[in-house]
Amino acid sequence: PTDVLLTTQGVTNVLVYEDGKVHKTPVTVTRRGSEGVMVQESLGGKTLLLAKPDILLRATTGAPVKILSHSNV
């Protein structure tokens, strides 16, 4: 889904949740569609944050994150 992408200053990232912390990971979008995006990087097995951009931005500033559900998409 496109709600995993956060683009700031021309760089597109996904937010990966690991060991109780959030890490920005740069990605290269290779395709976009109505239901999601395809990126060049392998993200299999990673827990990605899915939220609107304002929430993703707050997560990058150290705001606490609680995983509400875990989905294998």
Short mmCIF file of N, CA and C in Angstrom, two decimals:
data_model
loop_
_atom_site.label_atom_id
_atom_site.label_comp_id
_atom_site.label_asym_id
_atom_site.label_seq_id
_atom_site.Cartn_x
_atom_site.Cartn_y
_atom_site.Cartn_z
N PRO A 1 0.82 -1.21 0.00
CA PRO A 1 0.00 0.00 0.00
C PRO A 1 0.86 1.26 0.00
N THR A 2 0.35 2.31 -0.57
CA THR A 2 1.11 3.56 -0.63
C THR A 2 1.28 4.22 0.73
N ASP A 3 0.47 3.84 1.72
CA ASP A 3 0.57 4.45 3.05
C ASP A 3 1.77 3.95 3.85
N VAL A 4 2.65 3.17 3.24
CA VAL A 4 3.90 2.80 3.91
C VAL A 4 5.03 3.73 3.50
N LEU A 5 4.79 4.56 2.48
CA LEU A 5 5.84 5.44 1.96
C LEU A 5 5.82 6.80 2.63
N LEU A 6 7.00 7.29 2.95
CA LEU A 6 7.17 8.64 3.49
C LEU A 6 8.24 9.32 2.66
N THR A 7 7.86 10.37 1.94
CA THR A 7 8.82 11.09 1.11
C THR A 7 9.08 12.45 1.73
N THR A 8 10.35 12.70 2.06
CA THR A 8 10.77 13.99 2.60
C THR A 8 12.05 14.40 1.90
N GLN A 9 12.12 15.66 1.52
CA GLN A 9 13.29 16.22 0.85
C GLN A 9 13.71 15.38 -0.35
N GLY A 10 12.72 14.87 -1.10
CA GLY A 10 12.98 14.12 -2.31
C GLY A 10 13.42 12.68 -2.12
N VAL A 11 13.47 12.21 -0.87
CA VAL A 11 13.89 10.83 -0.58
C VAL A 11 12.67 10.05 -0.08
N THR A 12 12.42 8.89 -0.71
CA THR A 12 11.30 8.04 -0.30
C THR A 12 11.80 6.96 0.64
N ASN A 13 11.13 6.82 1.77
CA ASN A 13 11.50 5.84 2.80
C ASN A 13 10.30 5.01 3.19
N VAL A 14 10.57 3.85 3.77
CA VAL A 14 9.58 3.11 4.54
C VAL A 14 10.10 3.12 5.97
N LEU A 15 9.19 2.96 6.92
CA LEU A 15 9.59 2.89 8.31
C LEU A 15 9.50 1.44 8.76
N VAL A 16 10.64 0.92 9.19
CA VAL A 16 10.74 -0.47 9.61
C VAL A 16 10.76 -0.51 11.13
N TYR A 17 9.89 -1.34 11.71
CA TYR A 17 9.82 -1.52 13.16
C TYR A 17 10.63 -2.75 13.51
N GLU A 18 11.65 -2.55 14.37
CA GLU A 18 12.53 -3.65 14.73
C GLU A 18 13.08 -3.42 16.13
N ASP A 19 12.99 -4.43 16.96
CA ASP A 19 13.52 -4.36 18.33
C ASP A 19 12.96 -3.17 19.10
N GLY A 20 11.68 -2.87 18.90
CA GLY A 20 11.04 -1.78 19.63
C GLY A 20 11.36 -0.39 19.13
N LYS A 21 12.06 -0.29 18.01
CA LYS A 21 12.44 1.02 17.47
C LYS A 21 12.02 1.12 16.01
N VAL A 22 11.90 2.36 15.55
CA VAL A 22 11.55 2.63 14.16
C VAL A 22 12.79 3.13 13.43
N HIS A 23 13.04 2.56 12.25
CA HIS A 23 14.19 2.95 11.43
C HIS A 23 13.70 3.37 10.05
N LYS A 24 14.15 4.52 9.57
CA LYS A 24 13.84 4.92 8.20
C LYS A 24 14.74 4.13 7.26
N THR A 25 14.14 3.56 6.21
CA THR A 25 14.89 2.79 5.23
C THR A 25 14.57 3.34 3.84
N PRO A 26 15.56 3.88 3.13
CA PRO A 26 15.30 4.43 1.80
C PRO A 26 14.91 3.33 0.82
N VAL A 27 13.95 3.64 -0.06
CA VAL A 27 13.51 2.70 -1.08
C VAL A 27 13.41 3.41 -2.42
N THR A 28 13.48 2.62 -3.49
CA THR A 28 13.30 3.12 -4.84
C THR A 28 12.00 2.55 -5.38
N VAL A 29 11.04 3.42 -5.64
CA VAL A 29 9.74 2.98 -6.18
C VAL A 29 9.92 2.71 -7.66
N THR A 30 9.60 1.47 -8.07
CA THR A 30 9.73 1.10 -9.48
C THR A 30 8.40 1.10 -10.21
N ARG A 31 7.30 0.90 -9.48
CA ARG A 31 5.95 0.92 -10.08
C ARG A 31 4.94 1.39 -9.06
N ARG A 32 3.92 2.09 -9.56
CA ARG A 32 2.80 2.54 -8.72
C ARG A 32 1.51 2.09 -9.37
N GLY A 33 0.57 1.69 -8.56
CA GLY A 33 -0.74 1.31 -9.04
C GLY A 33 -1.81 1.78 -8.08
N SER A 34 -3.06 1.51 -8.41
CA SER A 34 -4.16 1.98 -7.56
C SER A 34 -4.19 1.27 -6.21
N GLU A 35 -3.59 0.10 -6.12
CA GLU A 35 -3.65 -0.66 -4.86
C GLU A 35 -2.32 -0.76 -4.13
N GLY A 36 -1.27 -0.17 -4.69
CA GLY A 36 0.01 -0.24 -3.99
C GLY A 36 1.17 0.16 -4.85
N VAL A 37 2.35 -0.15 -4.36
CA VAL A 37 3.59 0.20 -5.04
C VAL A 37 4.53 -1.00 -5.05
N MET A 38 5.49 -0.94 -5.96
CA MET A 38 6.55 -1.94 -6.00
C MET A 38 7.87 -1.19 -5.79
N VAL A 39 8.70 -1.73 -4.91
CA VAL A 39 10.00 -1.11 -4.67
C VAL A 39 11.11 -2.08 -5.07
N GLN A 40 12.26 -1.52 -5.35
CA GLN A 40 13.40 -2.31 -5.80
C GLN A 40 13.99 -3.15 -4.67
N GLU A 41 13.95 -2.64 -3.46
CA GLU A 41 14.57 -3.30 -2.31
C GLU A 41 13.73 -4.48 -1.81
N SER A 42 14.40 -5.46 -1.24
CA SER A 42 13.71 -6.60 -0.63
C SER A 42 13.30 -6.24 0.79
N LEU A 43 12.00 -6.30 1.07
CA LEU A 43 11.50 -5.96 2.40
C LEU A 43 10.82 -7.14 3.07
N GLY A 44 10.98 -8.32 2.49
CA GLY A 44 10.34 -9.52 3.02
C GLY A 44 10.75 -9.79 4.46
N GLY A 45 9.76 -10.12 5.28
CA GLY A 45 10.03 -10.44 6.68
C GLY A 45 10.16 -9.24 7.59
N LYS A 46 10.10 -8.03 7.04
CA LYS A 46 10.22 -6.83 7.86
C LYS A 46 8.84 -6.33 8.26
N THR A 47 8.75 -5.71 9.42
CA THR A 47 7.51 -5.11 9.87
C THR A 47 7.53 -3.64 9.49
N LEU A 48 6.63 -3.25 8.57
CA LEU A 48 6.58 -1.88 8.08
C LEU A 48 5.42 -1.14 8.74
N LEU A 49 5.64 0.14 9.06
CA LEU A 49 4.57 0.96 9.60
C LEU A 49 3.70 1.43 8.45
N LEU A 50 2.40 1.33 8.63
CA LEU A 50 1.42 1.77 7.65
C LEU A 50 0.54 2.81 8.32
N ALA A 51 0.63 4.05 7.84
CA ALA A 51 -0.15 5.15 8.42
C ALA A 51 -0.10 6.32 7.46
N LYS A 52 -0.90 7.33 7.74
CA LYS A 52 -0.87 8.55 6.95
C LYS A 52 0.45 9.28 7.23
N PRO A 53 0.90 10.13 6.28
CA PRO A 53 2.22 10.78 6.41
C PRO A 53 2.45 11.52 7.72
N ASP A 54 1.44 12.20 8.26
CA ASP A 54 1.67 12.94 9.51
C ASP A 54 2.01 12.00 10.67
N ILE A 55 1.40 10.83 10.69
CA ILE A 55 1.70 9.85 11.74
C ILE A 55 3.08 9.25 11.51
N LEU A 56 3.42 8.95 10.26
CA LEU A 56 4.75 8.41 9.97
C LEU A 56 5.83 9.41 10.37
N LEU A 57 5.60 10.70 10.10
CA LEU A 57 6.57 11.72 10.49
C LEU A 57 6.77 11.75 12.00
N ARG A 58 5.68 11.64 12.75
CA ARG A 58 5.81 11.62 14.21
C ARG A 58 6.62 10.43 14.68
N ALA A 59 6.46 9.29 14.02
CA ALA A 59 7.22 8.09 14.40
C ALA A 59 8.71 8.28 14.17
N THR A 60 9.10 9.10 13.19
CA THR A 60 10.52 9.31 12.93
C THR A 60 11.16 10.23 13.95
N THR A 61 10.36 10.96 14.71
CA THR A 61 10.91 11.87 15.70
C THR A 61 11.03 11.24 17.08
N GLY A 62 10.79 9.94 17.16
CA GLY A 62 10.95 9.23 18.43
C GLY A 62 9.67 9.03 19.20
N ALA A 63 8.53 9.38 18.60
CA ALA A 63 7.25 9.14 19.27
C ALA A 63 7.08 7.63 19.49
N PRO A 64 6.47 7.23 20.61
CA PRO A 64 6.29 5.81 20.87
C PRO A 64 5.40 5.16 19.81
N VAL A 65 5.71 3.93 19.47
CA VAL A 65 4.96 3.18 18.46
C VAL A 65 4.44 1.90 19.09
N LYS A 66 3.17 1.62 18.87
CA LYS A 66 2.57 0.38 19.34
C LYS A 66 1.98 -0.33 18.13
N ILE A 67 2.38 -1.56 17.90
CA ILE A 67 1.87 -2.34 16.78
C ILE A 67 0.48 -2.85 17.15
N LEU A 68 -0.54 -2.43 16.39
CA LEU A 68 -1.92 -2.83 16.67
C LEU A 68 -2.29 -4.13 15.99
N SER A 69 -1.76 -4.33 14.80
CA SER A 69 -2.01 -5.59 14.10
C SER A 69 -0.82 -5.90 13.21
N HIS A 70 -0.65 -7.15 12.92
CA HIS A 70 0.46 -7.60 12.10
C HIS A 70 -0.13 -8.38 10.95
N SER A 71 0.15 -7.93 9.73
CA SER A 71 -0.42 -8.56 8.54
C SER A 71 0.68 -8.94 7.57
N ASN A 72 0.59 -10.10 7.01
CA ASN A 72 1.53 -10.53 5.97
C ASN A 72 0.89 -10.26 4.63
N VAL A 73 1.24 -9.13 4.04
CA VAL A 73 0.66 -8.74 2.75
C VAL A 73 1.57 -9.18 1.64
#
